[in-house]
Short mmCIF file of C-alpha atoms in Angstrom, two decimals:
data_model
loop_
_atom_site.label_atom_id
_atom_site.label_comp_id
_atom_site.label_asym_id
_atom_site.label_seq_id
_atom_site.Cartn_x
_atom_site.Cartn_y
_atom_site.Cartn_z
CA MET A 1 93.56 -25.30 15.23
CA THR A 2 94.02 -28.05 12.54
CA ASP A 3 91.22 -30.54 11.80
CA ASN A 4 93.15 -33.59 13.08
CA GLN A 5 93.84 -32.27 16.51
CA THR A 6 92.58 -34.20 19.41
CA PHE A 7 91.79 -33.34 23.14
CA ALA A 8 95.06 -35.21 24.00
CA ASP A 9 96.96 -32.64 21.94
CA PHE A 10 95.76 -29.95 24.49
CA GLY A 11 97.11 -31.79 27.61
CA VAL A 12 93.80 -33.27 28.59
CA SER A 13 94.26 -36.25 30.96
CA GLU A 14 93.98 -39.89 29.32
CA GLU A 15 91.02 -40.59 31.45
CA ILE A 16 88.90 -37.58 30.13
CA VAL A 17 90.19 -38.29 26.53
CA SER A 18 88.95 -41.90 26.76
CA SER A 19 85.60 -40.85 28.37
CA LEU A 20 85.06 -38.52 25.54
CA ALA A 21 86.12 -40.95 22.99
CA ASP A 22 83.45 -43.34 24.32
CA LYS A 23 80.87 -40.64 23.58
CA GLY A 24 82.31 -40.30 19.93
CA ILE A 25 83.80 -37.13 20.81
CA THR A 26 87.43 -36.65 19.68
CA THR A 27 87.98 -33.35 17.93
CA PRO A 28 87.38 -29.94 19.77
CA PHE A 29 85.14 -27.43 18.47
CA PRO A 30 86.68 -23.98 18.04
CA ILE A 31 85.51 -22.37 21.22
CA GLN A 32 86.94 -25.38 22.99
CA ALA A 33 90.24 -25.37 21.21
CA MET A 34 90.77 -21.51 22.14
CA THR A 35 89.65 -22.07 25.70
CA LEU A 36 91.50 -25.14 26.76
CA PRO A 37 95.13 -24.00 26.51
CA ILE A 38 94.34 -20.90 28.68
CA ALA A 39 91.89 -22.48 31.00
CA LEU A 40 94.13 -25.73 31.87
CA LYS A 41 96.80 -23.02 33.06
CA GLY A 42 94.42 -21.71 35.73
CA ARG A 43 93.81 -18.40 34.20
CA ASP A 44 90.41 -16.55 34.20
CA ILE A 45 88.34 -16.47 31.00
CA ILE A 46 85.68 -14.61 29.51
CA GLY A 47 84.29 -16.78 26.62
CA GLN A 48 81.90 -15.21 24.00
CA ALA A 49 80.40 -17.69 21.61
CA LYS A 50 76.98 -18.13 19.73
CA THR A 51 74.60 -20.47 21.31
CA GLY A 52 75.24 -24.10 20.09
CA THR A 53 79.07 -23.81 19.68
CA GLY A 54 80.14 -26.48 22.34
CA LYS A 55 81.27 -24.14 25.09
CA THR A 56 80.16 -26.66 27.87
CA LEU A 57 83.33 -28.79 27.42
CA GLY A 58 85.39 -25.58 27.27
CA PHE A 59 85.02 -25.00 30.83
CA GLY A 60 83.88 -28.56 31.88
CA ILE A 61 87.06 -30.18 31.01
CA PRO A 62 89.19 -27.70 33.12
CA ALA A 63 86.73 -28.23 36.13
CA LEU A 64 87.27 -31.87 35.84
CA GLU A 65 91.29 -31.51 35.71
CA THR A 66 91.11 -29.36 38.90
CA VAL A 67 89.30 -31.85 40.85
CA ASP A 68 91.79 -33.66 43.49
CA PRO A 69 90.89 -37.25 44.05
CA ASN A 70 93.20 -37.84 46.75
CA VAL A 71 91.61 -35.51 49.41
CA THR A 72 91.82 -37.39 52.79
CA GLU A 73 89.12 -37.72 55.35
CA THR A 74 91.34 -35.70 57.92
CA ASP A 75 91.19 -32.84 55.20
CA SER A 76 88.68 -30.13 55.79
CA ALA A 77 87.98 -30.02 52.16
CA PHE A 78 86.93 -33.76 52.14
CA GLY A 79 83.69 -34.26 50.44
CA LYS A 80 83.25 -30.60 49.71
CA PRO A 81 82.69 -29.22 46.19
CA GLN A 82 85.96 -28.26 44.44
CA ALA A 83 84.12 -26.99 41.37
CA LEU A 84 81.00 -24.83 40.99
CA ILE A 85 79.01 -24.12 37.84
CA VAL A 86 76.23 -21.71 37.96
CA VAL A 87 73.45 -21.74 35.15
CA PRO A 88 70.43 -19.91 34.71
CA THR A 89 67.80 -22.72 34.02
CA ARG A 90 66.98 -26.26 35.32
CA GLU A 91 67.20 -27.65 31.85
CA LEU A 92 70.49 -26.29 31.14
CA ALA A 93 71.72 -27.45 34.83
CA VAL A 94 70.67 -31.01 33.68
CA GLN A 95 72.37 -30.66 30.36
CA VAL A 96 75.44 -29.38 31.53
CA SER A 97 75.78 -31.86 34.45
CA THR A 98 75.14 -34.79 31.98
CA ASP A 99 77.90 -33.66 29.72
CA ILE A 100 80.52 -33.25 32.53
CA GLN A 101 79.42 -36.70 33.95
CA ALA A 102 80.12 -38.23 30.63
CA ALA A 103 83.53 -36.60 30.36
CA GLY A 104 84.52 -37.63 33.80
CA LYS A 105 83.09 -41.15 33.81
CA ARG A 106 86.30 -43.07 33.84
CA GLY A 107 87.75 -40.74 36.44
CA GLY A 108 84.56 -41.48 38.93
CA VAL A 109 84.22 -37.85 39.57
CA ARG A 110 81.08 -36.97 41.59
CA VAL A 111 78.68 -34.50 39.91
CA LEU A 112 75.62 -33.14 41.58
CA THR A 113 72.98 -31.15 39.96
CA LEU A 114 71.03 -28.77 42.33
CA TYR A 115 68.03 -26.76 41.10
CA GLY A 116 64.48 -26.01 42.31
CA GLY A 117 61.32 -28.14 41.79
CA ARG A 118 62.78 -31.07 43.39
CA SER A 119 62.93 -32.30 46.77
CA TYR A 120 65.56 -30.93 49.09
CA GLU A 121 66.26 -34.36 51.01
CA PRO A 122 68.06 -36.14 48.10
CA GLN A 123 70.17 -33.19 47.37
CA ILE A 124 71.00 -32.64 50.95
CA GLU A 125 71.80 -36.43 51.22
CA ALA A 126 74.24 -36.38 48.21
CA LEU A 127 76.00 -33.25 49.59
CA ASN A 128 76.38 -34.87 53.00
CA LYS A 129 77.90 -38.11 51.11
CA GLY A 130 80.38 -35.80 49.36
CA VAL A 131 80.73 -34.38 45.72
CA ASP A 132 83.37 -32.99 43.63
CA ILE A 133 81.52 -30.65 41.07
CA VAL A 134 78.21 -28.91 41.67
CA VAL A 135 76.00 -27.73 38.80
CA GLY A 136 73.09 -25.55 39.91
CA THR A 137 70.73 -22.85 39.37
CA PRO A 138 71.20 -19.55 41.72
CA GLY A 139 68.06 -19.84 43.82
CA ARG A 140 68.56 -23.49 45.06
CA LEU A 141 72.20 -23.08 45.49
CA ILE A 142 71.60 -19.87 47.81
CA ASP A 143 68.75 -21.84 49.80
CA LEU A 144 71.23 -24.73 50.27
CA MET A 145 73.92 -22.21 51.46
CA ARG A 146 71.77 -20.23 53.88
CA GLN A 147 70.77 -23.81 55.33
CA LYS A 148 74.39 -24.58 55.78
CA TYR A 149 74.51 -27.64 53.79
CA LEU A 150 76.33 -26.34 50.80
CA ASP A 151 79.86 -25.37 51.76
CA LEU A 152 81.62 -23.51 49.00
CA SER A 153 84.72 -22.55 50.87
CA HIS A 154 86.85 -25.09 49.09
CA VAL A 155 85.81 -24.13 45.60
CA LYS A 156 88.77 -23.82 43.21
CA VAL A 157 86.92 -23.23 39.88
CA ALA A 158 83.81 -21.08 39.44
CA VAL A 159 81.86 -20.86 36.27
CA LEU A 160 79.11 -18.68 35.15
CA ASP A 161 77.46 -20.15 31.99
CA GLU A 162 74.93 -18.14 30.00
CA ALA A 163 75.55 -14.96 32.11
CA ASP A 164 73.51 -12.88 29.86
CA GLU A 165 70.37 -15.18 30.50
CA MET A 166 71.09 -14.85 34.16
CA LEU A 167 70.96 -11.07 33.82
CA ASP A 168 67.60 -11.31 31.72
CA LEU A 169 66.26 -13.45 34.52
CA GLY A 170 67.14 -11.12 37.33
CA PHE A 171 69.67 -13.54 38.82
CA LEU A 172 72.59 -11.07 38.88
CA GLU A 173 72.32 -10.11 42.66
CA ASP A 174 72.27 -13.94 43.66
CA VAL A 175 75.21 -14.62 41.40
CA GLU A 176 77.26 -11.92 43.32
CA LYS A 177 76.16 -13.52 46.64
CA ILE A 178 77.41 -16.87 45.37
CA LEU A 179 80.73 -15.60 44.20
CA LYS A 180 81.20 -13.89 47.41
CA ALA A 181 80.98 -17.23 49.16
CA VAL A 182 83.60 -18.99 47.17
CA PRO A 183 87.49 -18.28 48.12
CA ALA A 184 88.98 -15.24 46.54
CA LYS A 185 92.00 -17.21 45.22
CA ARG A 186 90.21 -19.19 42.69
CA GLN A 187 89.91 -19.48 38.87
CA THR A 188 86.79 -17.83 37.36
CA MET A 189 85.37 -18.41 33.93
CA LEU A 190 82.35 -16.58 32.53
CA PHE A 191 80.65 -17.57 29.26
CA SER A 192 77.89 -15.55 27.66
CA ALA A 193 76.47 -15.05 24.02
CA THR A 194 76.32 -11.43 24.57
CA MET A 195 78.35 -8.98 26.81
CA PRO A 196 75.98 -6.33 28.24
CA ALA A 197 77.51 -3.56 30.33
CA GLN A 198 76.32 -5.36 33.65
CA ILE A 199 78.06 -8.65 32.90
CA MET A 200 81.16 -6.73 31.95
CA ALA A 201 81.06 -4.92 35.25
CA LEU A 202 80.55 -8.36 36.99
CA ALA A 203 83.69 -9.49 35.46
CA ARG A 204 85.66 -6.62 36.59
CA ARG A 205 84.69 -7.05 40.31
CA PHE A 206 85.10 -10.83 40.38
CA MET A 207 87.74 -11.84 37.82
CA THR A 208 91.60 -11.33 37.61
CA GLN A 209 93.01 -10.23 34.37
CA PRO A 210 90.62 -12.39 32.40
CA THR A 211 91.58 -13.41 28.84
CA HIS A 212 88.65 -12.43 26.39
CA ILE A 213 87.82 -15.22 23.93
CA ARG A 214 85.67 -14.83 20.97
CA ALA A 215 84.94 -17.82 18.97
CA HIS A 216 83.04 -17.71 15.44
CA ASP A 217 83.70 -19.27 12.04
CA PRO A 218 85.80 -17.34 9.57
CA GLY A 219 83.12 -15.63 7.21
CA ASP A 220 80.35 -15.85 9.71
CA THR A 221 80.17 -12.29 10.62
CA ALA A 222 76.35 -12.15 11.04
CA ARG A 223 74.78 -12.32 14.27
CA THR A 224 72.77 -15.36 13.19
CA LYS A 225 74.71 -18.55 12.74
CA ALA A 226 75.58 -19.06 9.05
CA ASP A 227 74.71 -23.03 9.24
CA ILE A 228 71.20 -21.99 9.91
CA THR A 229 68.63 -21.35 6.85
CA GLN A 230 66.27 -18.53 7.62
CA VAL A 231 62.86 -18.51 6.31
CA VAL A 232 60.16 -15.93 7.15
CA TYR A 233 56.52 -15.96 6.28
CA ARG A 234 53.48 -13.54 6.93
CA ALA A 235 50.80 -15.97 7.81
CA HIS A 236 47.28 -15.62 8.47
CA GLN A 237 46.18 -16.37 12.11
CA LEU A 238 43.62 -19.01 11.19
CA ASP A 239 45.85 -20.70 8.55
CA LYS A 240 49.00 -21.04 10.82
CA ILE A 241 48.29 -24.33 12.15
CA GLU A 242 47.69 -25.69 8.76
CA VAL A 243 51.01 -24.22 7.55
CA LEU A 244 52.74 -25.47 10.58
CA ALA A 245 51.24 -29.09 10.02
CA ARG A 246 52.67 -29.06 6.49
CA ILE A 247 56.26 -27.83 7.63
CA LEU A 248 56.28 -30.83 10.17
CA GLN A 249 56.04 -33.13 6.92
CA ALA A 250 59.10 -31.84 5.39
CA GLU A 251 61.57 -34.13 4.09
CA GLY A 252 64.40 -34.83 6.45
CA ARG A 253 62.87 -33.22 9.26
CA GLY A 254 64.11 -34.32 12.66
CA LEU A 255 63.34 -33.05 16.11
CA THR A 256 61.38 -29.68 15.98
CA ILE A 257 60.73 -27.08 18.59
CA VAL A 258 57.99 -24.74 18.07
CA PHE A 259 58.07 -21.53 20.06
CA THR A 260 54.69 -19.75 21.27
CA ARG A 261 54.44 -16.48 23.19
CA THR A 262 52.10 -17.68 25.94
CA LYS A 263 51.49 -20.83 27.82
CA ARG A 264 47.87 -21.07 26.85
CA GLU A 265 48.82 -21.06 23.25
CA ALA A 266 51.61 -23.68 23.71
CA ASP A 267 48.94 -26.05 25.28
CA ARG A 268 46.44 -25.30 22.48
CA THR A 269 49.05 -25.85 19.66
CA ALA A 270 50.22 -29.18 21.21
CA HIS A 271 46.59 -30.26 21.45
CA ASP A 272 45.81 -29.44 17.87
CA LEU A 273 48.87 -31.25 16.57
CA GLU A 274 48.10 -34.18 18.56
CA ALA A 275 44.65 -34.32 17.21
CA ARG A 276 46.28 -34.23 13.57
CA GLY A 277 48.37 -37.27 14.46
CA PHE A 278 51.86 -35.62 15.44
CA ALA A 279 53.79 -36.76 18.48
CA ALA A 280 53.76 -33.40 20.40
CA ALA A 281 54.41 -32.22 23.82
CA PRO A 282 53.99 -28.68 25.52
CA LEU A 283 56.87 -27.12 27.63
CA HIS A 284 55.99 -24.32 29.81
CA GLY A 285 56.02 -22.82 33.37
CA ASP A 286 52.70 -23.96 34.56
CA LEU A 287 53.74 -27.58 34.22
CA GLY A 288 55.28 -29.10 37.25
CA GLN A 289 59.06 -30.11 37.22
CA GLY A 290 58.23 -33.60 36.69
CA ALA A 291 55.87 -32.96 33.71
CA ARG A 292 58.64 -30.74 32.24
CA GLU A 293 61.47 -33.31 32.54
CA GLN A 294 59.02 -36.02 31.24
CA ALA A 295 58.52 -33.78 28.04
CA LEU A 296 62.20 -33.33 27.57
CA ARG A 297 63.13 -36.92 28.09
CA ALA A 298 60.35 -37.90 25.62
CA PHE A 299 61.89 -35.23 23.21
CA ARG A 300 65.40 -36.35 23.52
CA THR A 301 64.45 -40.05 23.16
CA GLY A 302 62.38 -39.37 20.21
CA LYS A 303 59.09 -40.67 21.63
CA VAL A 304 57.75 -37.16 20.73
CA ASP A 305 59.48 -35.16 17.91
CA VAL A 306 57.65 -31.79 18.26
CA LEU A 307 58.13 -29.71 21.39
CA ILE A 308 55.84 -26.52 21.74
CA ALA A 309 57.68 -24.42 24.08
CA THR A 310 57.50 -20.91 25.70
CA ASP A 311 60.78 -18.87 25.88
CA VAL A 312 61.41 -19.06 29.44
CA ALA A 313 60.83 -22.88 29.55
CA ALA A 314 63.04 -23.68 26.56
CA ARG A 315 66.22 -21.67 27.81
CA GLY A 316 68.96 -24.14 28.10
CA ILE A 317 67.64 -26.87 25.96
CA ASP A 318 70.55 -28.58 24.46
CA VAL A 319 69.63 -31.19 21.84
CA ASP A 320 71.95 -31.83 19.16
CA ASP A 321 69.43 -33.36 16.72
CA VAL A 322 67.10 -30.61 16.41
CA THR A 323 66.76 -29.85 12.67
CA HIS A 324 63.90 -27.24 12.66
CA VAL A 325 62.96 -24.34 15.08
CA ILE A 326 59.60 -22.51 14.17
CA ASN A 327 58.79 -19.22 15.69
CA TYR A 328 55.00 -19.76 15.75
CA THR A 329 54.69 -16.15 17.06
CA ALA A 330 57.33 -13.60 16.31
CA PRO A 331 59.86 -13.06 18.93
CA GLU A 332 59.80 -9.92 20.95
CA ASP A 333 63.38 -8.73 20.21
CA ASP A 334 66.55 -9.81 18.45
CA LYS A 335 68.00 -11.39 21.46
CA THR A 336 64.93 -13.59 21.89
CA PHE A 337 65.20 -14.52 18.16
CA LEU A 338 69.09 -15.67 18.52
CA HIS A 339 68.15 -17.65 21.68
CA ARG A 340 65.38 -19.45 19.76
CA THR A 341 66.97 -20.20 16.46
CA GLY A 342 70.01 -21.24 18.45
CA ARG A 343 68.47 -24.44 19.38
CA THR A 344 69.19 -25.92 16.00
CA GLY A 345 72.31 -25.83 14.03
CA ARG A 346 74.20 -27.04 17.09
CA ALA A 347 77.64 -28.92 17.16
CA GLY A 348 78.51 -28.32 13.63
CA ARG A 349 75.07 -29.66 12.20
CA ARG A 350 72.76 -27.56 9.88
CA GLY A 351 69.43 -26.40 10.76
CA THR A 352 66.27 -24.67 9.48
CA ALA A 353 64.49 -21.55 11.27
CA VAL A 354 61.15 -20.71 10.04
CA THR A 355 59.50 -17.34 11.44
CA PHE A 356 55.80 -16.63 11.34
CA VAL A 357 55.00 -13.16 11.43
CA ASP A 358 51.41 -11.81 12.04
CA TRP A 359 49.99 -8.60 10.44
CA GLU A 360 50.37 -6.65 13.75
CA ASP A 361 54.03 -7.76 14.09
CA LEU A 362 55.46 -6.56 10.66
CA ALA A 363 56.89 -3.39 11.95
CA ARG A 364 58.61 -4.92 14.86
CA TRP A 365 59.93 -7.77 12.75
CA ALA A 366 61.42 -5.26 10.25
CA LEU A 367 63.20 -3.74 13.29
CA ILE A 368 64.57 -7.07 14.46
CA ALA A 369 65.53 -8.09 11.01
CA ARG A 370 67.70 -5.00 10.54
CA GLN A 371 69.18 -5.33 13.96
CA LEU A 372 70.11 -9.00 12.93
CA GLY A 373 71.75 -7.91 9.76
CA LEU A 374 69.35 -10.32 7.71
CA GLU A 375 69.31 -10.13 3.92
CA SER A 376 65.75 -8.93 3.86
CA THR A 377 63.27 -7.34 6.25
CA GLU A 378 60.26 -8.58 4.21
CA ALA A 379 58.00 -11.45 5.35
CA ARG A 380 56.54 -13.19 2.39
CA GLU A 381 52.90 -13.70 2.36
CA THR A 382 52.11 -17.48 2.85
CA TYR A 383 49.09 -19.83 3.08
CA SER A 384 49.01 -23.47 3.49
CA THR A 385 48.38 -23.96 -0.17
CA SER A 386 51.04 -21.57 -1.43
CA PRO A 387 53.56 -23.41 -3.85
CA HIS A 388 56.59 -21.53 -2.51
CA LEU A 389 56.01 -23.03 1.07
CA PHE A 390 56.49 -26.65 -0.37
CA SER A 391 59.46 -25.79 -2.41
CA ASP A 392 61.27 -23.69 0.22
CA LEU A 393 61.08 -26.28 2.84
CA ASN A 394 61.14 -29.48 0.68
CA ILE A 395 57.57 -30.60 1.64
CA PRO A 396 56.02 -33.28 -0.45
CA GLU A 397 53.47 -32.27 -2.95
CA GLY A 398 50.05 -33.29 -1.67
CA ALA A 399 50.83 -32.98 2.00
CA LYS A 400 47.84 -32.12 4.09
CA GLY A 401 46.98 -30.59 7.40
CA THR A 402 47.15 -34.25 9.17
CA LEU A 403 50.07 -36.89 9.38
CA PRO A 404 49.11 -39.88 7.36
CA LYS A 405 48.66 -42.92 9.76
CA ASP A 406 51.35 -44.99 8.17
CA LYS A 407 53.75 -42.23 9.29
CA ARG A 408 52.56 -42.10 12.92
CA THR A 409 55.42 -44.23 14.24
CA ARG A 410 56.34 -42.06 17.40
CA ALA A 411 55.27 -43.48 21.00
CA GLY A 412 54.14 -40.27 22.03
CA LEU A 413 54.49 -38.50 25.53
CA ASP A 414 52.36 -41.02 27.41
CA ALA A 415 55.11 -43.60 26.62
CA GLU A 416 57.49 -41.76 28.90
CA GLU A 417 57.14 -42.30 32.60
CA ILE A 418 56.85 -39.26 34.82
CA GLU A 419 59.33 -39.17 37.57
CA ASP A 420 58.12 -38.40 41.11
CA LEU A 421 60.69 -35.70 42.22
CA GLY A 422 59.43 -35.39 45.92
CA GLY A 423 59.10 -31.63 45.52
CA PRO A 424 56.01 -29.38 45.94
CA ASP A 425 54.57 -30.57 42.45
CA SER A 426 54.65 -34.29 43.40
CA ARG A 427 51.52 -34.04 45.67
CA LYS A 428 49.57 -32.48 42.80
CA ARG A 429 50.07 -35.34 40.44
CA ARG A 430 49.02 -38.14 42.83
CA GLY A 431 46.11 -39.69 41.21
CA THR A 432 46.39 -38.08 37.78
CA ASN A 433 47.89 -39.36 34.46
CA GLY A 434 51.25 -38.08 35.00
CA ARG A 435 50.49 -34.79 33.07
CA GLY A 436 49.82 -32.63 36.23
CA LYS A 437 46.74 -31.43 37.48
CA GLY A 438 43.95 -30.39 35.15
CA ARG A 439 41.97 -27.13 35.47
CA GLY A 440 38.91 -28.69 37.05
CA GLU A 441 40.55 -30.91 39.61
CA SER A 442 40.58 -30.24 43.31
CA ARG A 443 43.38 -28.16 44.79
CA GLY A 444 42.56 -28.87 48.29
CA ARG A 445 45.02 -29.96 51.01
CA GLY A 446 45.82 -33.63 51.09
CA ASN A 447 44.32 -33.71 54.68
CA SER A 448 40.85 -35.03 54.62
CA HIS A 449 39.84 -33.64 58.12
CA ARG A 450 37.40 -30.88 58.66
CA ARG A 451 38.32 -27.83 60.60
CA GLY A 452 36.40 -29.53 63.48
CA GLY A 453 38.63 -32.62 63.52
CA SER A 454 36.10 -35.15 62.17
CA PRO A 455 36.90 -36.63 58.85
CA ARG A 456 35.01 -36.53 55.74
CA GLY A 457 32.39 -39.17 54.75
CA GLY A 458 31.33 -39.95 58.22
CA GLU A 459 34.21 -41.90 59.24
CA SER A 460 35.14 -41.99 62.85
CA VAL A 461 38.70 -41.40 64.06
CA ASP A 462 37.56 -42.90 67.58
CA SER A 463 39.48 -46.05 68.43
CA GLY A 464 36.45 -47.26 70.29
CA THR A 465 34.28 -47.38 67.13
CA LYS A 466 31.65 -50.07 67.29
CA ALA A 467 31.77 -52.75 64.79
CA GLU A 468 29.35 -52.38 61.89
CA GLY A 469 26.12 -54.09 62.87
CA ASP A 470 26.31 -52.67 66.64
CA LYS A 471 25.16 -49.34 65.68
CA ALA A 472 24.20 -47.15 68.47
CA PRO A 473 20.52 -45.84 68.47
CA ARG A 474 20.42 -42.40 66.54
CA LYS A 475 20.14 -39.59 68.93
CA ARG A 476 17.31 -37.06 68.34
CA ARG A 477 18.76 -33.64 67.40
CA ARG A 478 18.44 -30.70 69.57
CA ARG A 479 18.13 -27.20 68.45
CA SER A 480 17.90 -24.04 70.38
CA ARG A 481 16.56 -20.56 69.09
CA THR A 482 16.32 -17.35 70.67
CA ARG A 483 13.85 -14.62 70.59
CA ARG A 484 13.59 -11.08 72.09
CA VAL A 485 10.71 -10.64 74.59
CA ASN A 486 10.16 -7.16 76.03
CA GLY A 487 13.70 -6.03 75.07
CA LYS A 488 15.56 -9.46 76.61
CA VAL A 489 16.93 -12.23 74.52
CA VAL A 490 15.02 -15.53 75.73
CA GLU A 491 16.29 -18.95 74.73
CA ARG A 492 13.62 -21.32 73.29
CA ARG A 493 14.12 -24.99 72.79
CA ASN A 494 12.37 -27.42 70.41
CA ASP A 495 12.05 -30.82 71.88
#
């Protein structure tokens, strides 16, 4: 591929080329340039590329080109999905759908995103109206298939994105059910950063003579991306938040994702950073879907510039402007490290990845570093006052553990409204400030009636209730007790 090649040179339709140009996208990335000539011919593809290399348009454009806008109402395929894209997470589903909608904007292609955590009704309504491309997670796709709302019998292109992630999350069986529901005569594309044996077995079962494409930059032979600067520190547990606060004041720092091992640690770190003046938001599985989307929207729009996330919640986050990824706790293995650091250095940009290694994690980190082929397995002992911390990451001298007030320019998480998705989490959020239910709040059912049928607070449900002021005389309570006399139970009344 030459540097001046455009999408039009690969035979992409003018409508899609113009839609991409509207977004400032004119030149394909390597994975796109390698994929498009084969995919546009309708052949099956196995695409292997590192995270953040732009493979979404590699399968999104062929899917758009497959859509036939001239299906008539008398045709059984009218309104049915013609392309299906299966992804492992809700966040990735939203991102892929957004990219494909942007590419198909001028063609009027209808793209529907299906995932859990949202109410079924709007999704069913959209399916009944008719869609061209469906992007969804395995669980919700199967639910709608079982309820007979999602008809995949007219799908011409099936795509599995981040297949290794679906394997890790236990979705492989669901993916097989979905592939069995689409026509046998179809084009299938599978994309994955790694190719475990189970993924290759899946490809052999459901693909026909696939072309295996591996995309990487010449000279970039390491498993980590060459355009990400790797820094590893051995930090003291009590000093980590101080080190983090100084890193977040580095010159040129943009959006930043901080990874923690647990949900509780994500909440605590976000709270500590907010108290220090940073615009931070947590992202983890205990948050409702509305709160998670609120945090992601605030992050993408710059209302917050620090996202503290757990590994599962952050899978599929695709934001081009992330300049720093910080492993606040060391990753469990090399695959987790690659997925974390792959959130930066995307779309040809450079990034910085900082990893904190606790004392008890030194042996595991040495093993991970060897598996990744890093230059050194050592983690340099670092404190918040260490001179090399400031020089390594371009932190201004004199930076302290709190952000100066004149630099607190972000609107914060509360400036982003939370959307009522109508799902199971929406009831929990009513009456709260939008961040979901706190630990001390009631988790009772929305029904205020007691088991006996009378409402709480003494309110009457009888339509014949007397008006206030015409109160009936209070009846004297009658109680009955029993006692045993000569071996027999005798009732005794207190009048």
